[in-house]
């Protein structure tokens, strides 16, 4: 099965009188992992909301396989595309199992019945996110990290071909961040799911993504393979930060070393230089 292609053509979007995205063009490589990086308030979350129809663009259009997503029936779109927004809110008192089961709703019409395939999808999602033991717990009783894994489980249970996640590693310690990113990599490799995620950690983005998008002031500054995008010049322009880029000794991908203002000129001169 060919993977759906998501793209944007000259989209401008924002809130109220404030424009966030400015005439932005975007093509997401199907069947790959894309990470979107950039400074706070550069438009990363706005871009994800626009790509998933939560925020209508003021101009331009978002296309799925060449067709406007705004012309698609909501249920049909939800069968193809899943979204984990930033800081989602669960209904009060809902259990983990009930929340994760909501990921199956797009696959049911008015007359369709719950099936063993639904049960299997939920069980697989709980197991993959290590939340099976939490199934009967109320979501509002969980820690921030546990809740984040439960929300990811709901997104996995939806079993879409496109999965967009806004800061999926929020609230997670480093070990659980790696587990989540490994999980998304497994999903991409075994199912061919196209994964698009906003990440704050540049080095994790470079390690896990096939395609890196760096944003600044509502526009795309650079896009492409991590080796081409994560450069000292990009970090300086997008983040206003002096840095050095070396090879990650684990992955071979680019690794960014930030240089703070307390580094002496001698330390900066001695730091290994990258591209």
Tab-separated table of C-alpha atoms in Angstrom, residues 11-264:
chain	number	residue	atom	x	y	z
A	11	UNK	CA	-0.300	28.516	3.603
A	12	UNK	CA	-0.714	31.526	5.851
A	13	UNK	CA	-2.275	30.878	9.255
A	14	UNK	CA	-2.556	32.418	12.698
A	15	UNK	CA	-4.832	33.426	15.550
A	16	UNK	CA	-6.984	36.555	15.619
A	17	UNK	CA	-5.064	39.371	14.008
A	18	UNK	CA	-1.717	37.632	14.500
A	19	UNK	CA	-0.168	35.800	11.594
A	20	UNK	CA	2.106	32.923	12.569
A	21	UNK	CA	2.753	31.072	9.296
A	22	UNK	CA	3.698	33.143	6.274
A	23	UNK	CA	3.294	31.747	2.724
A	24	UNK	CA	4.740	28.408	3.794
A	25	UNK	CA	5.351	25.560	1.333
A	26	UNK	CA	5.960	22.067	2.642
A	27	UNK	CA	6.305	18.521	1.323
A	28	UNK	CA	6.539	15.721	3.879
A	29	UNK	CA	8.348	12.599	2.654
A	30	UNK	CA	5.941	9.647	2.856
A	31	UNK	CA	6.933	6.634	4.921
A	32	UNK	CA	9.685	8.546	6.727
A	33	UNK	CA	10.197	10.252	10.093
A	34	UNK	CA	10.192	14.047	10.016
A	35	UNK	CA	11.149	16.217	12.981
A	36	UNK	CA	10.251	19.907	13.145
A	37	UNK	CA	12.549	22.096	15.239
A	38	UNK	CA	12.820	25.777	16.007
A	39	UNK	CA	12.778	28.353	18.777
A	40	UNK	CA	9.714	28.933	20.936
A	41	UNK	CA	6.824	30.684	19.147
A	42	UNK	CA	8.307	30.096	15.687
A	43	UNK	CA	5.138	28.357	14.462
A	44	UNK	CA	5.851	24.640	14.969
A	45	UNK	CA	2.594	23.811	16.780
A	46	UNK	CA	0.616	26.119	14.505
A	47	UNK	CA	1.980	24.229	11.519
A	48	UNK	CA	0.857	20.878	12.962
A	49	UNK	CA	-2.604	22.254	13.751
A	50	UNK	CA	-2.912	23.588	10.207
A	51	UNK	CA	-1.748	20.327	8.651
A	52	UNK	CA	-4.425	18.407	10.587
A	53	UNK	CA	-7.318	20.803	9.867
A	54	UNK	CA	-7.622	21.991	13.469
A	55	UNK	CA	-6.667	25.465	12.278
A	56	UNK	CA	-7.972	26.585	8.875
A	57	UNK	CA	-5.376	28.471	6.829
A	58	UNK	CA	-6.159	32.058	5.907
A	59	UNK	CA	-4.760	31.376	2.456
A	60	UNK	CA	-3.190	28.470	0.650
A	61	UNK	CA	-4.163	24.847	1.112
A	62	UNK	CA	-3.141	21.592	2.751
A	63	UNK	CA	-3.225	18.593	0.416
A	64	UNK	CA	-3.407	14.860	1.083
A	65	UNK	CA	-2.515	12.917	-2.065
A	66	UNK	CA	-3.209	16.088	-4.030
A	67	UNK	CA	-6.673	16.687	-2.557
A	68	UNK	CA	-7.630	19.382	-0.059
A	69	UNK	CA	-8.055	17.941	3.452
A	70	UNK	CA	-10.911	20.405	3.968
A	71	UNK	CA	-12.895	18.543	1.305
A	72	UNK	CA	-12.559	15.219	3.143
A	73	UNK	CA	-15.124	13.777	5.546
A	74	UNK	CA	-13.834	14.050	9.144
A	75	UNK	CA	-14.097	10.308	9.797
A	76	UNK	CA	-12.235	9.470	6.590
A	77	UNK	CA	-9.455	11.906	7.434
A	78	UNK	CA	-9.200	10.477	10.975
A	79	UNK	CA	-8.735	7.002	9.522
A	80	UNK	CA	-5.670	8.209	7.639
A	81	UNK	CA	-4.212	10.888	9.913
A	82	UNK	CA	-3.759	10.907	13.681
A	83	UNK	CA	-2.721	13.824	15.871
A	84	UNK	CA	-1.327	13.986	19.382
A	85	UNK	CA	-1.615	17.681	20.297
A	86	UNK	CA	0.395	19.516	22.896
A	87	UNK	CA	-1.046	19.171	26.434
A	88	UNK	CA	-4.246	17.240	25.560
A	89	UNK	CA	-7.022	17.170	28.170
A	90	UNK	CA	-8.815	13.950	29.138
A	91	UNK	CA	-12.442	13.853	30.353
A	92	UNK	CA	-12.603	13.851	34.151
A	93	UNK	CA	-12.526	10.357	35.662
A	94	UNK	CA	-11.909	8.488	32.404
A	95	UNK	CA	-9.800	5.341	32.703
A	96	UNK	CA	-6.729	4.623	30.664
A	97	UNK	CA	-8.441	1.769	28.802
A	98	UNK	CA	-11.425	3.967	27.919
A	99	UNK	CA	-9.219	6.793	26.680
A	100	UNK	CA	-7.084	4.511	24.527
A	101	UNK	CA	-10.238	2.878	23.111
A	102	UNK	CA	-11.269	6.277	21.728
A	103	UNK	CA	-8.514	5.845	19.182
A	104	UNK	CA	-10.753	3.262	17.519
A	105	UNK	CA	-13.738	5.601	17.047
A	106	UNK	CA	-12.785	6.725	13.504
A	107	UNK	CA	-13.026	3.096	12.389
A	108	UNK	CA	-16.664	2.736	13.512
A	109	UNK	CA	-19.817	3.938	11.833
A	110	UNK	CA	-23.279	4.120	13.363
A	111	UNK	CA	-23.999	0.438	12.753
A	112	UNK	CA	-20.540	-1.117	13.138
A	113	UNK	CA	-19.786	-3.285	16.158
A	114	UNK	CA	-16.759	-3.556	18.384
A	115	UNK	CA	-14.487	-6.325	17.111
A	116	UNK	CA	-11.565	-8.457	18.186
A	117	UNK	CA	-9.429	-6.291	15.880
A	118	UNK	CA	-10.315	-3.288	18.062
A	119	UNK	CA	-9.390	-5.185	21.225
A	120	UNK	CA	-6.110	-6.265	19.669
A	121	UNK	CA	-5.242	-2.727	18.539
A	122	UNK	CA	-5.834	-1.388	22.064
A	123	UNK	CA	-3.860	-4.189	23.714
A	124	UNK	CA	-0.961	-3.667	21.294
A	125	UNK	CA	-0.961	0.090	21.940
A	126	UNK	CA	-0.959	-0.389	25.714
A	127	UNK	CA	1.847	-2.928	25.516
A	128	UNK	CA	3.938	-0.797	23.170
A	129	UNK	CA	3.753	2.185	25.541
A	130	UNK	CA	4.190	0.064	28.699
A	131	UNK	CA	0.838	1.205	30.081
A	132	UNK	CA	-0.985	-2.146	30.273
A	133	UNK	CA	-0.744	-2.154	34.076
A	134	UNK	CA	-2.408	1.274	34.124
A	135	UNK	CA	-5.463	0.228	32.091
A	136	UNK	CA	-7.960	0.477	34.962
A	137	UNK	CA	-6.461	3.602	36.519
A	138	UNK	CA	-8.059	7.011	36.098
A	139	UNK	CA	-6.012	9.188	33.748
A	140	UNK	CA	-6.162	12.184	36.091
A	141	UNK	CA	-4.456	10.114	38.825
A	142	UNK	CA	-1.339	9.495	36.740
A	143	UNK	CA	1.950	11.349	36.662
A	144	UNK	CA	2.722	13.652	33.744
A	145	UNK	CA	4.986	11.058	32.133
A	146	UNK	CA	2.422	8.287	32.508
A	147	UNK	CA	-0.310	10.453	31.015
A	148	UNK	CA	1.879	11.282	28.041
A	149	UNK	CA	2.463	7.595	27.327
A	150	UNK	CA	-1.292	6.943	27.586
A	151	UNK	CA	-2.029	9.666	25.023
A	152	UNK	CA	0.560	8.144	22.712
A	153	UNK	CA	-1.155	4.767	23.202
A	154	UNK	CA	-4.451	6.301	22.069
A	155	UNK	CA	-2.757	7.683	18.946
A	156	UNK	CA	-1.229	4.265	18.216
A	157	UNK	CA	-4.594	2.523	18.664
A	158	UNK	CA	-5.975	4.721	15.888
A	159	UNK	CA	-3.629	2.865	13.485
A	160	UNK	CA	-3.329	5.647	10.940
A	161	UNK	CA	-0.901	5.861	8.037
A	162	UNK	CA	0.079	9.390	9.099
A	163	UNK	CA	0.883	10.255	12.701
A	164	UNK	CA	1.602	13.832	13.796
A	165	UNK	CA	2.810	14.470	17.344
A	166	UNK	CA	3.393	17.816	19.035
A	167	UNK	CA	6.247	17.392	21.514
A	168	UNK	CA	5.587	13.704	22.307
A	169	UNK	CA	8.477	13.578	24.787
A	170	UNK	CA	7.094	16.358	27.011
A	171	UNK	CA	7.078	15.437	30.737
A	172	UNK	CA	9.186	12.326	30.090
A	173	UNK	CA	12.574	11.615	31.658
A	174	UNK	CA	15.398	10.773	29.283
A	175	UNK	CA	14.892	6.998	29.431
A	176	UNK	CA	11.199	7.316	28.543
A	177	UNK	CA	12.011	9.874	25.835
A	178	UNK	CA	14.247	7.292	24.181
A	179	UNK	CA	11.580	4.590	24.608
A	180	UNK	CA	8.968	6.761	22.893
A	181	UNK	CA	11.277	7.693	20.024
A	182	UNK	CA	12.340	4.055	19.613
A	183	UNK	CA	8.654	3.104	19.578
A	184	UNK	CA	7.884	5.626	16.828
A	185	UNK	CA	10.888	4.346	14.867
A	186	UNK	CA	9.596	0.766	15.183
A	187	UNK	CA	6.162	1.928	14.024
A	188	UNK	CA	7.716	3.597	11.014
A	189	UNK	CA	9.863	0.620	10.082
A	190	UNK	CA	7.324	-2.169	10.658
A	191	UNK	CA	4.138	-0.462	9.420
A	192	UNK	CA	5.601	2.213	7.162
A	193	UNK	CA	3.753	4.885	9.151
A	194	UNK	CA	4.719	8.427	8.214
A	195	UNK	CA	5.687	10.134	11.483
A	196	UNK	CA	5.865	13.920	11.868
A	197	UNK	CA	6.825	15.283	15.280
A	198	UNK	CA	7.753	18.555	16.892
A	199	UNK	CA	10.809	18.154	19.126
A	200	UNK	CA	12.710	20.616	21.286
A	201	UNK	CA	15.856	18.510	21.582
A	202	UNK	CA	17.903	19.164	18.448
A	203	UNK	CA	20.178	16.198	18.993
A	204	UNK	CA	17.351	13.704	19.467
A	205	UNK	CA	15.673	15.162	16.387
A	206	UNK	CA	18.844	14.675	14.343
A	207	UNK	CA	19.343	11.145	15.657
A	208	UNK	CA	15.823	9.854	15.010
A	209	UNK	CA	14.556	11.809	12.003
A	210	UNK	CA	15.123	11.007	8.346
A	211	UNK	CA	13.985	14.509	7.430
A	212	UNK	CA	14.577	17.637	9.492
A	213	UNK	CA	12.655	20.908	9.185
A	214	UNK	CA	14.025	24.032	10.904
A	215	UNK	CA	11.552	26.885	11.316
A	216	UNK	CA	11.990	30.533	12.166
A	217	UNK	CA	9.409	33.335	12.297
A	218	UNK	CA	6.663	31.280	10.666
A	219	UNK	CA	8.777	30.162	7.734
A	220	UNK	CA	10.920	27.155	6.889
A	221	UNK	CA	14.567	28.103	7.146
A	222	UNK	CA	15.934	24.732	6.034
A	223	UNK	CA	14.631	21.243	5.273
A	224	UNK	CA	16.334	17.997	4.341
A	225	UNK	CA	18.503	15.246	5.832
A	226	UNK	CA	19.845	16.037	9.321
A	227	UNK	CA	23.429	16.300	8.032
A	228	UNK	CA	22.366	19.051	5.648
A	229	UNK	CA	20.118	20.953	8.076
A	230	UNK	CA	21.851	20.797	11.465
A	231	UNK	CA	24.720	23.181	10.890
A	232	UNK	CA	26.359	25.885	12.958
A	233	UNK	CA	24.885	28.510	10.656
A	234	UNK	CA	21.357	27.115	11.121
A	235	UNK	CA	21.679	26.996	14.908
A	236	UNK	CA	22.926	30.581	14.926
A	237	UNK	CA	20.116	31.847	12.689
A	238	UNK	CA	17.211	29.836	14.116
A	239	UNK	CA	18.167	29.747	17.794
A	240	UNK	CA	20.577	32.684	18.116
A	241	UNK	CA	23.114	30.312	19.626
A	242	UNK	CA	26.801	29.781	18.994
A	243	UNK	CA	27.584	26.080	18.668
A	244	UNK	CA	29.826	23.427	17.282
A	245	UNK	CA	28.646	20.423	15.258
A	246	UNK	CA	30.411	17.084	15.594
A	247	UNK	CA	29.534	13.510	14.631
A	248	UNK	CA	27.361	11.695	17.166
A	249	UNK	CA	29.582	8.789	18.340
A	250	UNK	CA	26.495	6.537	18.605
A	251	UNK	CA	24.518	7.273	15.442
A	252	UNK	CA	27.011	9.084	13.233
A	253	UNK	CA	24.418	11.842	12.810
A	254	UNK	CA	25.289	15.488	13.545
A	255	UNK	CA	25.532	16.381	17.230
A	256	UNK	CA	25.166	19.994	18.374
A	257	UNK	CA	27.379	21.272	21.192
A	258	UNK	CA	26.078	24.621	22.513
A	259	UNK	CA	28.599	27.272	23.470
A	260	UNK	CA	27.393	29.508	26.293
A	261	UNK	CA	28.570	33.063	26.844
A	262	UNK	CA	30.819	31.934	29.723
A	263	UNK	CA	33.047	29.954	27.421
A	264	UNK	CA	36.338	31.753	26.934
